[in-house]
Coordinates of C-alpha atoms and ligand atoms in Angstrom, one line a residue:
M1 CA -6.3 -13.1 -4.9
C2 CA -9.8 -12.6 -3.6
G3 CA -10.3 -12.1 0.1
I4 CA -12.5 -14.1 2.6
I5 CA -13.5 -13.2 6.1
G6 CA -16.1 -14.9 8.3
Y7 CA -17.1 -14.3 11.9
V8 CA -19.2 -16.1 14.5
G9 CA -19.3 -14.9 18.1
K10 CA -20.9 -12.3 20.3
E11 CA -20.1 -9.0 18.5
K12 CA -22.2 -7.5 15.7
A13 CA -20.8 -9.1 12.6
V14 CA -21.3 -6.5 9.9
P15 CA -18.8 -3.8 11.1
L16 CA -16.3 -6.5 11.9
L17 CA -16.6 -8.1 8.5
I18 CA -16.3 -4.7 6.7
E19 CA -13.2 -3.8 8.7
G20 CA -11.7 -7.2 7.8
L21 CA -12.7 -6.8 4.1
K22 CA -10.9 -3.4 4.1
R23 CA -7.7 -5.1 5.3
L24 CA -8.1 -7.7 2.5
E25 CA -8.9 -5.2 -0.2
Y26 CA -5.4 -5.4 -1.5
R27 CA -6.1 -9.0 -2.4
G28 CA -8.8 -8.2 -4.9
Y29 CA -11.0 -5.2 -5.4
D30 CA -13.4 -5.3 -8.2
S31 CA -16.5 -6.3 -6.3
A32 CA -17.5 -7.2 -2.7
G33 CA -20.3 -8.8 -0.8
I34 CA -21.5 -9.9 2.6
A35 CA -24.0 -12.4 4.0
V36 CA -25.3 -12.5 7.6
L37 CA -27.9 -14.5 9.4
E38 CA -30.6 -12.3 11.0
D39 CA -33.8 -13.5 12.8
Q40 CA -35.7 -13.2 9.5
G41 CA -33.2 -15.4 7.7
L42 CA -30.2 -15.0 5.4
I43 CA -29.6 -11.5 4.3
Y44 CA -27.0 -10.5 1.8
E45 CA -25.7 -7.5 -0.1
K46 CA -23.2 -7.4 -2.9
C47 CA -22.0 -5.1 -5.7
A48 CA -19.4 -4.3 -8.2
G49 CA -16.7 -1.8 -7.1
K50 CA -14.7 -1.3 -3.9
I51 CA -15.6 -2.1 -0.3
S52 CA -16.7 1.5 0.1
A53 CA -19.5 0.8 -2.5
L54 CA -20.6 -2.1 -0.4
E55 CA -20.5 0.0 2.8
A56 CA -22.7 2.6 1.2
L57 CA -25.2 -0.1 0.3
L58 CA -25.3 -1.3 3.9
D59 CA -25.3 2.2 5.4
D60 CA -28.9 2.7 6.1
K61 CA -29.6 -0.8 7.2
K62 CA -29.5 -2.1 10.7
F63 CA -28.0 -5.5 11.3
D64 CA -27.9 -7.3 14.6
S65 CA -26.4 -10.5 13.4
T66 CA -23.4 -12.0 15.2
I67 CA -22.5 -14.4 12.3
G68 CA -21.6 -13.6 8.8
I69 CA -19.2 -14.1 5.8
A70 CA -17.8 -11.4 3.5
H71 CA -15.8 -11.4 0.3
T72 CA -13.7 -9.1 -1.9
R73 CA -13.3 -10.3 -5.4
W74 CA -10.8 -10.3 -8.3
A75 CA -12.7 -11.6 -11.2
T76 CA -11.8 -14.8 -13.0
H77 CA -15.0 -16.4 -14.3
G78 CA -17.5 -13.7 -15.1
E79 CA -17.1 -10.0 -15.2
P80 CA -17.0 -7.9 -12.1
T81 CA -20.7 -7.1 -11.9
D82 CA -23.2 -7.0 -9.0
L83 CA -24.5 -10.4 -9.9
N84 CA -21.1 -12.1 -10.2
A85 CA -20.0 -10.7 -6.8
H86 CA -19.9 -13.1 -3.9
P87 CA -21.8 -14.4 -1.9
H88 CA -23.6 -16.9 -4.1
L89 CA -26.8 -18.5 -2.9
D90 CA -28.7 -21.7 -3.5
C91 CA -32.2 -21.7 -5.1
K92 CA -34.0 -21.1 -1.9
G93 CA -31.7 -18.4 -0.7
N94 CA -30.8 -20.4 2.5
I95 CA -27.2 -21.2 1.9
A96 CA -24.5 -18.6 1.1
V97 CA -21.0 -19.3 -0.2
I98 CA -17.9 -17.2 -0.8
H99 CA -15.0 -18.7 -2.7
N100 CA -11.4 -18.0 -3.7
G101 CA -9.9 -20.1 -6.4
I102 CA -11.4 -21.8 -9.5
I103 CA -13.7 -24.7 -9.9
E104 CA -12.3 -26.4 -13.0
N105 CA -15.2 -28.8 -13.7
Y106 CA -17.9 -26.2 -13.1
R107 CA -19.4 -26.5 -16.6
S108 CA -20.2 -30.2 -16.2
L109 CA -21.4 -29.7 -12.7
R110 CA -23.6 -26.8 -13.8
E111 CA -25.1 -28.9 -16.6
L112 CA -25.9 -31.6 -14.0
L113 CA -27.5 -29.1 -11.6
D114 CA -29.4 -27.5 -14.5
R115 CA -30.9 -30.8 -15.3
K116 CA -32.0 -31.2 -11.7
G117 CA -33.8 -27.9 -11.9
H118 CA -31.4 -25.5 -10.1
K119 CA -31.7 -21.9 -11.2
F120 CA -28.4 -19.9 -11.7
T121 CA -28.2 -16.2 -11.5
S122 CA -24.5 -15.5 -12.3
D123 CA -21.7 -16.5 -14.7
T124 CA -19.4 -17.6 -11.9
D125 CA -17.9 -21.0 -11.2
T126 CA -18.6 -20.3 -7.5
E127 CA -22.3 -20.4 -7.8
I128 CA -22.3 -24.2 -8.5
L129 CA -20.9 -24.7 -5.0
A130 CA -24.0 -23.2 -3.4
H131 CA -26.3 -25.3 -5.5
L132 CA -24.2 -28.4 -5.0
I133 CA -24.3 -28.0 -1.2
E134 CA -28.1 -27.4 -1.5
E135 CA -28.4 -30.7 -3.4
Y136 CA -26.7 -32.6 -0.6
Y137 CA -28.1 -30.6 2.3
D138 CA -30.1 -32.7 4.8
G139 CA -29.8 -30.6 7.9
D140 CA -26.0 -31.1 8.3
L141 CA -24.0 -28.2 6.6
M142 CA -20.6 -29.8 7.2
E143 CA -21.6 -33.1 5.6
A144 CA -23.3 -31.4 2.7
T145 CA -20.2 -29.3 2.1
Q146 CA -17.9 -32.3 2.2
A147 CA -20.2 -34.2 -0.2
A148 CA -20.2 -31.2 -2.6
L149 CA -16.4 -30.7 -2.4
S150 CA -15.8 -34.4 -3.2
Q151 CA -17.4 -33.6 -6.6
V152 CA -15.2 -30.6 -7.3
E153 CA -12.0 -30.3 -9.3
G154 CA -9.9 -27.2 -9.0
T155 CA -8.9 -24.9 -6.1
Y156 CA -10.9 -23.4 -3.4
G157 CA -10.9 -21.6 -0.1
I158 CA -14.5 -21.3 0.9
A159 CA -16.8 -20.1 3.7
V160 CA -20.4 -21.2 3.9
I161 CA -23.4 -20.3 6.1
C162 CA -26.9 -21.6 6.2
K163 CA -30.1 -20.2 7.6
D164 CA -30.8 -23.3 9.6
N165 CA -27.5 -23.3 11.4
P166 CA -27.3 -19.7 12.9
R167 CA -24.1 -20.4 14.9
Q168 CA -22.0 -22.3 12.3
I169 CA -19.6 -21.4 9.6
V170 CA -18.2 -24.2 7.4
A171 CA -14.8 -23.4 5.8
A172 CA -12.6 -25.5 3.5
R173 CA -9.4 -25.2 1.6
H174 CA -7.8 -26.8 -1.4
G175 CA -5.0 -24.8 -3.0
S176 CA -6.3 -21.4 -1.8
P177 CA -5.3 -20.4 1.7
L178 CA -7.7 -20.4 4.6
V179 CA -7.1 -19.9 8.3
I180 CA -9.3 -20.2 11.4
G181 CA -8.6 -17.5 14.0
T182 CA -9.6 -18.5 17.5
G183 CA -10.8 -16.0 20.1
K184 CA -12.7 -16.0 23.4
G185 CA -16.3 -16.9 22.6
E186 CA -15.8 -16.0 19.0
N187 CA -14.0 -17.5 16.1
F188 CA -13.0 -16.3 12.6
V189 CA -12.2 -17.7 9.2
A190 CA -10.1 -15.7 6.8
S191 CA -8.0 -16.1 3.6
D192 CA -5.3 -14.0 5.1
V193 CA -4.3 -13.3 8.7
A194 CA -4.3 -9.6 8.1
A195 CA -8.1 -9.7 8.1
I196 CA -8.3 -10.9 11.7
L197 CA -5.1 -9.8 13.3
R198 CA -6.8 -7.0 15.3
H199 CA -8.8 -9.7 17.1
T200 CA -6.5 -12.7 17.4
N201 CA -3.1 -13.9 16.6
R202 CA -3.9 -17.5 17.3
V203 CA -4.6 -19.3 14.1
V204 CA -4.9 -22.7 12.5
Y205 CA -3.9 -23.1 8.9
L206 CA -6.1 -25.5 7.1
E207 CA -4.3 -27.9 4.8
D208 CA -5.5 -29.0 1.4
R209 CA -8.8 -30.9 1.4
E210 CA -9.6 -30.0 5.0
V211 CA -13.0 -28.8 6.1
A212 CA -13.7 -27.0 9.4
L213 CA -16.9 -26.5 11.3
V214 CA -16.6 -23.3 13.3
D215 CA -18.9 -22.1 16.0
P216 CA -18.3 -19.4 18.7
E217 CA -16.8 -21.7 21.2
S218 CA -15.0 -24.3 19.2
F219 CA -14.1 -25.7 15.8
V220 CA -13.5 -29.2 14.4
V221 CA -11.5 -30.1 11.4
S222 CA -11.7 -33.1 9.1
T223 CA -10.9 -33.9 5.5
V224 CA -13.3 -33.9 2.6
D225 CA -13.4 -37.7 3.0
K226 CA -14.3 -37.3 6.7
T227 CA -11.1 -38.3 8.3
E228 CA -10.7 -36.4 11.6
V229 CA -7.7 -34.0 11.9
T230 CA -6.1 -32.6 15.1
P231 CA -5.6 -28.9 14.4
Q232 CA -2.4 -27.2 15.4
I233 CA -2.8 -23.7 16.8
Q234 CA 0.0 -21.3 15.8
E235 CA 0.8 -17.8 17.0
I236 CA 1.3 -15.1 14.4
S237 CA 4.2 -12.7 15.1
W238 CA 3.0 -9.9 12.8
T239 CA 1.7 -6.8 14.7
L240 CA -1.2 -4.5 13.9
D241 CA 1.2 -1.6 13.2
Q242 CA 2.7 -3.6 10.4
I243 CA -0.6 -3.9 8.5
E244 CA -1.5 -0.2 8.9
K245 CA -0.3 2.8 7.0
G246 CA 1.4 4.5 9.9
G247 CA 0.9 8.1 8.7
F248 CA 2.0 7.3 5.1
P249 CA -0.5 8.2 2.3
H250 CA -0.1 4.7 0.8
F251 CA 1.1 1.3 1.8
M252 CA 3.5 1.3 -1.1
L253 CA 5.3 4.4 0.2
K254 CA 5.3 3.1 3.7
E255 CA 6.9 -0.2 2.5
I256 CA 9.5 1.7 0.4
F257 CA 10.5 3.6 3.5
E258 CA 10.5 0.4 5.6
Q259 CA 13.3 -1.0 3.6
P260 CA 16.2 -0.1 5.9
A261 CA 14.4 -2.0 8.7
T262 CA 13.3 -4.9 6.5
L263 CA 16.8 -5.3 5.1
R264 CA 18.2 -5.4 8.7
N265 CA 15.7 -8.1 9.5
A266 CA 16.8 -10.1 6.4
I267 CA 20.4 -10.0 7.7
R268 CA 19.9 -10.4 11.4
G269 CA 21.8 -13.3 12.9
R270 CA 22.8 -14.6 9.5
L271 CA 26.3 -13.4 9.1
N272 CA 29.5 -14.9 10.5
Y273 CA 32.3 -12.3 10.1
E274 CA 34.8 -14.6 11.7
E275 CA 34.5 -17.1 8.8
G276 CA 33.4 -14.6 6.2
T277 CA 30.3 -16.4 5.4
S278 CA 26.5 -16.6 6.1
R279 CA 24.6 -18.9 8.4
L280 CA 21.3 -20.2 6.9
N281 CA 20.2 -23.1 9.0
G282 CA 16.7 -23.1 7.6
L283 CA 18.1 -24.6 4.3
N284 CA 18.1 -27.9 6.2
L285 CA 21.1 -29.0 4.2
Q286 CA 24.3 -30.5 5.5
Y287 CA 27.7 -29.0 4.5
E288 CA 28.3 -32.0 2.2
E289 CA 25.0 -31.5 0.5
L290 CA 25.6 -27.8 -0.1
H291 CA 29.0 -28.7 -1.4
L292 CA 27.7 -31.1 -3.9
I293 CA 25.3 -28.6 -5.6
D294 CA 26.5 -28.1 -9.2
R295 CA 23.5 -26.4 -10.7
I296 CA 20.8 -24.2 -9.4
I297 CA 17.3 -23.4 -10.8
L298 CA 15.6 -20.3 -9.5
S299 CA 11.9 -20.2 -10.3
A300 CA 9.3 -17.4 -9.5
C301 CA 6.7 -15.0 -11.0
G302 CA 6.6 -11.2 -11.3
T303 CA 8.9 -9.2 -9.1
A304 CA 10.2 -12.3 -7.4
W305 CA 11.3 -13.5 -10.9
H306 CA 13.3 -10.3 -11.2
A307 CA 14.9 -11.1 -7.8
A308 CA 15.7 -14.5 -9.3
L309 CA 17.5 -12.9 -12.2
V310 CA 19.6 -10.9 -9.8
G311 CA 20.3 -14.1 -7.9
E312 CA 21.6 -15.7 -11.1
Y313 CA 24.2 -12.9 -11.5
M314 CA 25.1 -13.1 -7.8
I315 CA 25.5 -16.8 -7.5
E316 CA 27.3 -17.3 -10.8
D317 CA 29.6 -14.4 -10.1
A318 CA 30.4 -15.3 -6.4
A319 CA 30.0 -19.1 -6.3
L320 CA 30.7 -20.0 -9.9
I321 CA 27.7 -22.4 -9.9
P322 CA 25.6 -22.4 -13.1
V323 CA 22.2 -20.9 -12.5
E324 CA 19.0 -21.0 -14.6
V325 CA 16.1 -18.7 -14.0
E326 CA 12.6 -20.0 -15.0
Y327 CA 9.2 -18.3 -15.0
A328 CA 7.3 -20.7 -12.7
S329 CA 4.4 -20.7 -15.2
E330 CA 6.8 -22.0 -17.9
F331 CA 8.7 -24.4 -15.7
R332 CA 5.6 -26.2 -14.6
Y333 CA 4.8 -27.2 -18.2
R334 CA 8.4 -27.8 -19.5
S335 CA 10.4 -31.0 -19.1
P336 CA 13.0 -29.5 -16.8
I337 CA 16.2 -31.4 -16.5
I338 CA 17.0 -32.2 -12.8
N339 CA 20.2 -33.9 -12.1
E340 CA 21.5 -35.2 -8.8
G341 CA 23.4 -32.0 -8.0
T342 CA 20.5 -29.7 -9.0
I343 CA 18.8 -27.6 -6.3
V344 CA 15.7 -25.7 -7.1
F345 CA 14.8 -22.5 -5.2
V346 CA 11.3 -21.1 -5.5
I347 CA 10.9 -17.4 -4.6
S348 CA 7.6 -16.0 -3.5
Q349 CA 6.6 -13.1 -1.3
S350 CA 3.1 -14.5 -0.5
G351 CA 4.1 -18.2 -0.6
E352 CA 0.7 -18.8 -2.3
T353 CA 1.3 -18.0 -6.0
T354 CA -0.3 -20.9 -7.9
D355 CA 2.3 -21.1 -10.7
T356 CA 5.1 -21.0 -8.2
Q357 CA 3.5 -23.8 -6.2
A358 CA 3.0 -25.9 -9.3
A359 CA 6.7 -25.4 -10.2
L360 CA 7.7 -26.5 -6.7
R361 CA 5.6 -29.6 -7.0
E362 CA 6.9 -30.4 -10.5
A363 CA 10.5 -30.0 -9.3
K364 CA 9.8 -32.3 -6.4
R365 CA 8.1 -34.9 -8.7
K366 CA 11.4 -34.9 -10.6
G367 CA 13.3 -35.7 -7.5
A368 CA 14.8 -32.2 -6.8
T369 CA 15.4 -30.8 -3.4
V370 CA 13.3 -27.7 -3.4
L371 CA 14.0 -24.7 -1.2
G372 CA 11.9 -21.6 -0.6
I373 CA 12.6 -17.9 -0.3
C374 CA 9.3 -16.7 1.2
N375 CA 8.0 -13.9 3.2
V376 CA 4.8 -15.3 4.7
V377 CA 5.6 -17.7 7.4
G378 CA 3.4 -20.8 7.3
S379 CA 2.4 -20.2 3.7
T380 CA 1.8 -23.1 1.3
I381 CA 5.2 -22.7 -0.5
A382 CA 7.0 -22.3 2.8
R383 CA 5.4 -25.5 4.1
E384 CA 5.9 -27.6 1.0
T385 CA 9.5 -26.9 0.4
D386 CA 12.3 -29.0 2.0
G387 CA 13.8 -26.0 3.6
G388 CA 14.5 -22.3 2.9
V389 CA 15.1 -18.8 4.1
Y390 CA 12.4 -16.5 5.3
I391 CA 13.0 -12.9 4.2
H392 CA 11.2 -11.5 7.3
A393 CA 10.0 -8.3 5.5
G394 CA 6.7 -8.3 7.4
P395 CA 3.3 -8.0 5.7
E396 CA 3.5 -6.4 2.3
I397 CA 0.1 -4.8 1.5
G398 CA 0.9 -2.6 -1.6
V399 CA 0.2 -4.7 -4.6
A400 CA 3.4 -3.5 -6.3
S401 CA 6.1 -5.4 -4.4
T402 CA 9.0 -3.2 -3.1
K403 CA 10.4 -4.3 0.3
A404 CA 9.9 -8.0 -0.5
F405 CA 12.0 -7.5 -3.6
T406 CA 15.0 -5.9 -1.8
S407 CA 14.8 -8.5 0.9
Q408 CA 14.7 -11.4 -1.6
M409 CA 17.8 -10.0 -3.2
M410 CA 19.5 -9.6 0.2
V411 CA 18.7 -13.3 1.0
L412 CA 20.1 -14.3 -2.4
S413 CA 23.3 -12.5 -1.6
L414 CA 23.6 -14.4 1.6
I415 CA 23.0 -17.7 -0.3
S416 CA 25.7 -16.7 -2.8
L417 CA 28.1 -15.9 0.0
L418 CA 27.5 -19.2 1.7
L419 CA 28.0 -21.2 -1.5
A420 CA 30.9 -19.1 -2.6
R421 CA 32.9 -19.5 0.6
M422 CA 32.6 -23.3 0.4
R423 CA 34.1 -23.0 -3.0
T424 CA 36.6 -20.5 -4.4
M425 CA 35.9 -17.3 -2.5
S426 CA 38.6 -16.2 -0.1
L427 CA 38.0 -15.3 3.5
E428 CA 39.1 -11.7 2.8
R429 CA 36.6 -11.3 -0.1
G430 CA 33.9 -12.9 2.1
R431 CA 34.5 -10.4 4.8
E432 CA 34.6 -7.5 2.3
I433 CA 31.1 -8.6 1.2
I434 CA 29.9 -8.9 4.8
D435 CA 31.1 -5.3 5.5
A436 CA 29.2 -4.1 2.5
I437 CA 26.1 -6.0 3.5
Y438 CA 26.1 -4.4 6.9
K439 CA 26.2 -0.9 5.3
I440 CA 23.3 -1.5 3.0
P441 CA 20.4 -0.5 5.3
E442 CA 22.0 2.8 6.1
Q443 CA 22.8 3.4 2.5
V444 CA 19.1 2.8 1.6
E445 CA 18.2 5.4 4.3
Q446 CA 20.6 7.8 2.5
I447 CA 18.9 7.2 -0.9
L448 CA 15.4 7.7 0.7
K449 CA 16.5 11.2 1.8
N450 CA 16.4 12.1 -2.0
D451 CA 12.7 11.4 -2.1
S452 CA 11.7 15.0 -2.8
Y453 CA 14.3 15.4 -5.5
I454 CA 13.0 12.2 -7.2
K455 CA 9.5 13.5 -6.8
D456 CA 10.5 16.7 -8.7
I457 CA 11.9 14.5 -11.5
A458 CA 8.6 12.5 -11.5
E459 CA 6.7 15.8 -11.8
K460 CA 8.5 16.6 -15.0
Y461 CA 7.9 13.3 -16.7
Y462 CA 4.6 11.9 -15.4
Q463 CA 2.7 12.9 -18.6
K464 CA 4.9 10.8 -20.9
N465 CA 3.3 7.7 -22.2
N466 CA 6.4 5.5 -22.8
F467 CA 9.5 4.9 -20.9
L468 CA 12.6 2.8 -21.6
Y469 CA 14.6 1.4 -18.6
L470 CA 18.2 0.3 -19.3
G471 CA 20.8 -1.5 -17.2
R472 CA 23.6 -4.0 -17.6
G473 CA 25.0 -6.9 -15.7
F474 CA 23.7 -7.1 -12.2
N475 CA 21.5 -4.1 -13.0
F476 CA 19.8 -5.4 -16.0
P477 CA 17.1 -7.2 -13.9
V478 CA 16.7 -3.9 -12.0
A479 CA 15.8 -2.2 -15.3
L480 CA 13.1 -4.8 -15.8
E481 CA 11.9 -4.2 -12.3
G482 CA 11.9 -0.4 -12.7
A483 CA 9.8 -0.8 -15.8
L484 CA 7.4 -3.2 -14.2
K485 CA 6.9 -0.9 -11.2
L486 CA 6.0 2.0 -13.5
K487 CA 3.6 0.1 -15.7
E488 CA 1.9 -1.7 -12.7
I489 CA 0.9 1.4 -10.9
S490 CA 0.9 4.3 -13.3
Y491 CA -0.2 2.4 -16.5
I492 CA 2.6 4.1 -18.4
H493 CA 4.0 1.8 -21.0
A494 CA 7.6 0.9 -20.0
E495 CA 10.1 -1.6 -21.2
G496 CA 13.2 -2.8 -19.5
Y497 CA 16.2 -3.8 -21.7
P498 CA 19.9 -4.7 -21.3
A499 CA 21.4 -1.4 -22.3
A500 CA 23.4 -2.7 -25.2
E501 CA 20.3 -4.5 -26.7
M502 CA 18.7 -1.1 -27.2
K503 CA 20.3 -0.7 -30.6
H504 CA 18.7 -4.0 -31.8
G505 CA 15.2 -2.5 -31.7
P506 CA 14.1 -0.1 -29.0
I507 CA 16.4 2.7 -30.3
A508 CA 13.8 3.1 -33.1
L509 CA 11.4 4.5 -30.5
I510 CA 13.7 7.1 -29.0
D511 CA 12.7 10.7 -29.5
E512 CA 12.1 13.7 -27.2
N513 CA 8.9 12.0 -26.0
M514 CA 10.4 8.7 -24.9
P515 CA 12.5 9.2 -21.8
A516 CA 15.1 6.6 -20.7
V517 CA 15.9 5.7 -17.2
V518 CA 19.5 4.3 -17.3
I519 CA 21.3 2.6 -14.4
A520 CA 24.8 3.7 -15.1
L521 CA 26.9 2.8 -12.1
K522 CA 30.7 2.9 -11.8
D523 CA 31.2 -0.7 -12.6
K524 CA 33.0 -2.8 -15.2
V525 CA 30.4 -1.8 -17.9
H526 CA 30.3 1.9 -17.0
D527 CA 31.9 3.1 -20.2
K528 CA 29.7 1.0 -22.4
V529 CA 26.6 2.3 -20.7
L530 CA 27.8 5.8 -21.3
S531 CA 28.0 5.0 -25.0
N532 CA 24.4 3.9 -24.8
I533 CA 23.5 7.1 -23.1
A534 CA 25.2 9.1 -25.9
E535 CA 23.2 7.1 -28.5
I536 CA 20.0 8.2 -26.7
K537 CA 21.0 11.8 -26.4
A538 CA 22.0 11.9 -30.1
R539 CA 18.3 11.1 -30.8
K540 CA 17.0 13.9 -28.5
G541 CA 16.0 11.4 -25.9
K542 CA 15.8 12.5 -22.3
V543 CA 17.9 10.5 -19.8
I544 CA 17.4 10.0 -16.1
A545 CA 20.5 8.3 -14.8
V546 CA 21.0 6.3 -11.6
A547 CA 24.7 6.8 -10.9
T548 CA 27.4 6.1 -8.3
E549 CA 28.1 8.9 -5.8
G550 CA 31.1 10.8 -6.8
D551 CA 30.6 10.3 -10.5
E552 CA 30.5 14.0 -11.4
E553 CA 31.2 13.5 -15.1
I554 CA 27.9 11.8 -15.8
A555 CA 26.0 14.9 -14.8
D556 CA 26.9 16.7 -18.1
K557 CA 25.9 13.7 -20.2
V558 CA 22.3 13.3 -18.9
D559 CA 19.3 15.3 -18.0
H560 CA 19.0 14.2 -14.4
V561 CA 21.2 12.1 -12.1
I562 CA 20.1 10.3 -9.0
Y563 CA 23.1 9.2 -7.0
I564 CA 23.4 6.1 -4.9
P565 CA 26.2 5.2 -2.5
Q566 CA 29.1 2.9 -3.5
T567 CA 28.9 -0.7 -2.6
V568 CA 30.3 -4.0 -4.0
E569 CA 28.9 -4.8 -7.4
L570 CA 27.0 -7.8 -6.3
L571 CA 24.9 -5.7 -3.9
T572 CA 24.3 -2.7 -6.2
P573 CA 20.8 -3.9 -7.3
I574 CA 19.5 -3.5 -3.7
L575 CA 20.4 0.2 -3.9
S576 CA 19.7 1.0 -7.5
V577 CA 16.1 -0.2 -7.4
I578 CA 15.2 2.3 -4.6
P579 CA 15.1 5.4 -6.8
L580 CA 13.1 3.5 -9.4
Q581 CA 10.5 2.5 -6.8
L582 CA 10.2 6.2 -5.8
L583 CA 10.1 7.4 -9.4
A584 CA 7.2 5.0 -10.3
Y585 CA 5.4 5.8 -7.1
H586 CA 5.5 9.6 -7.6
M587 CA 4.6 9.4 -11.3
A588 CA 1.6 7.2 -10.4
V589 CA 0.4 9.6 -7.7
K590 CA 0.7 12.6 -10.0
R591 CA -1.4 10.7 -12.6
G592 CA -4.1 10.2 -9.9
C593 CA -3.7 6.4 -9.9
N594 CA -4.6 4.2 -6.9
V595 CA -1.0 3.0 -6.3
D596 CA -1.9 0.4 -3.6
Q597 CA -4.6 -1.2 -5.7
P598 CA -3.7 -0.9 -9.4
R599 CA -6.4 -1.9 -11.9
N600 CA -6.6 -5.5 -12.9
L601 CA -3.8 -6.7 -10.6
A602 CA -3.9 -8.7 -7.4
K603 CA -1.4 -9.1 -4.6
S604 CA -1.2 -12.8 -4.7
V605 CA -2.2 -14.7 -7.9
T606 CA -3.8 -17.9 -6.8
V607 CA -5.1 -18.9 -10.2
E608 CA -3.2 -20.1 -13.2
Ligands
G6P1 C1 1.6 -10.7 -8.4 C2 2.0 -9.4 -7.7 C3 3.5 -9.2 -7.9 C4 4.3 -10.4 -7.4 C5 3.8 -11.6 -8.1 C6 4.5 -12.9 -7.5 O1 1.7 -10.5 -9.8 O2 1.2 -8.4 -8.2 O3 3.8 -8.0 -7.1 O4 5.6 -10.1 -7.7 O5 2.4 -11.8 -8.0 O6 4.0 -13.0 -6.2 P1 4.7 -13.8 -5.0 O7 3.8 -13.6 -3.8 O8 4.8 -15.2 -5.5 O9 6.1 -13.2 -4.8

């Protein structure tokens, strides 16, 4: 959500911290700040706005410091103003804290600190941490931080520096990710490996309630309650190329174009043509256990929730197992019924979304086996689940999810195949699906070749203020996803609907100014979708259709057709969403929007 980077070593800290912040900007981008330790003491700068605004503030100043912390914020408590930006300092200006997460008991702590005479300058929950550490500080920053954190309820990933300890950063985590990156004569702390990958790929993930004391040569980890911990160093396989734009104007476009490759990664080594099934060892379930599954709950947020809806259609259709899809934010507060045969899958690109984590924990509390479909290896959700399948899409930087979505659907198709082949699906049908899966990456490449045609359509419609997205069956969730993509990045109001539901309300909105994007593939509901199109046309609505290659007839019935290749019905969502991603992208660019960092959104939502 927000981004943290800290550095202690031999290089000048400021350029390194700014570079790290820029790589984290996708996490939060409404204000930013930096604190370093110079000979004259603790110096900090912070301001509302993007990292470039902070850079401008720093421009004419000369810093020599080789230690510092920096933050990019996505406001929760307190508006995105200069004062509310991090770092936050204690009364004397000796201790600086940056923080991701939410301190839930900050009001009572603030009252307590107020009574003790602490002076606050912001509306944030974070500021109480600086004052609380000050309250306990007696020359040992680690101990003071541990004492302060023992008073705190809520979530945090923090980094702290103090004027008296010019070679030390203290970092801690509870519910908000934090890694230590180890280098030669230098060490880093960060909320996300993307911030430090240029310098090191050797990291330690802190666990909840762990605190680390980091200096240039070493680091020690213990818990808030001072139990020593032996840290495990892991090597990150992501490369620098993957977190850079590689010639594309935006990460989002790069990620859309990466999909043939990311889909190949999702499939690699996981198909068994001989037996017409998939091989997903990470599920950590024996054949008998998989066979006993009689109900599946899929839980997620945002785009991952749309993937879950597609998963519902896939699993029920192929494996005939009843599936329920739950918003993670709802699931966590419901009384979900978990029986012996119920398996819960949580789906999350980042593996850090707070509501999804809470759903996972609630399901576990109720005795369910919980499996994950995650992208980020080593993320909280990936570590807390009993098993799962990584989608291997590589880092997704654009806030609007694209490649993670198609890979989530691909993995769900593999799960459907596995479960289906243990039940009623024939070998022949299994092989037919595998053949179709192998063709998908190439078919996505083919769709991407229509980019400039889709851009032309976008140029005709980008000034419209309302859009309707319609689809049926497997492609109903794709209509929801198409509408979400458009509203997220272009701020055009868009609604997704099951095509036939249109006549129960949204049809009232149709006129020449409300275009409809209709997924009208040659499938079992094709004729019915054509009737819905006729209903729109009769009301002078414009229709952009996503249709199956070879369906010439549809061209006369709509204003624009974007063709996608033929595949088995179960896999159509992976193809049909690609034109919708491009359409949203080009409309947003035409409207002058910042597609990689849409307003008010964050890549990974680590608050409730
Ligand atoms: C945020 C992002 C969405 C994402 C959702 C769930 O809202 O902006 O793109 O789909 O979180 O994130 P997750 O990392 O759990 O998939």
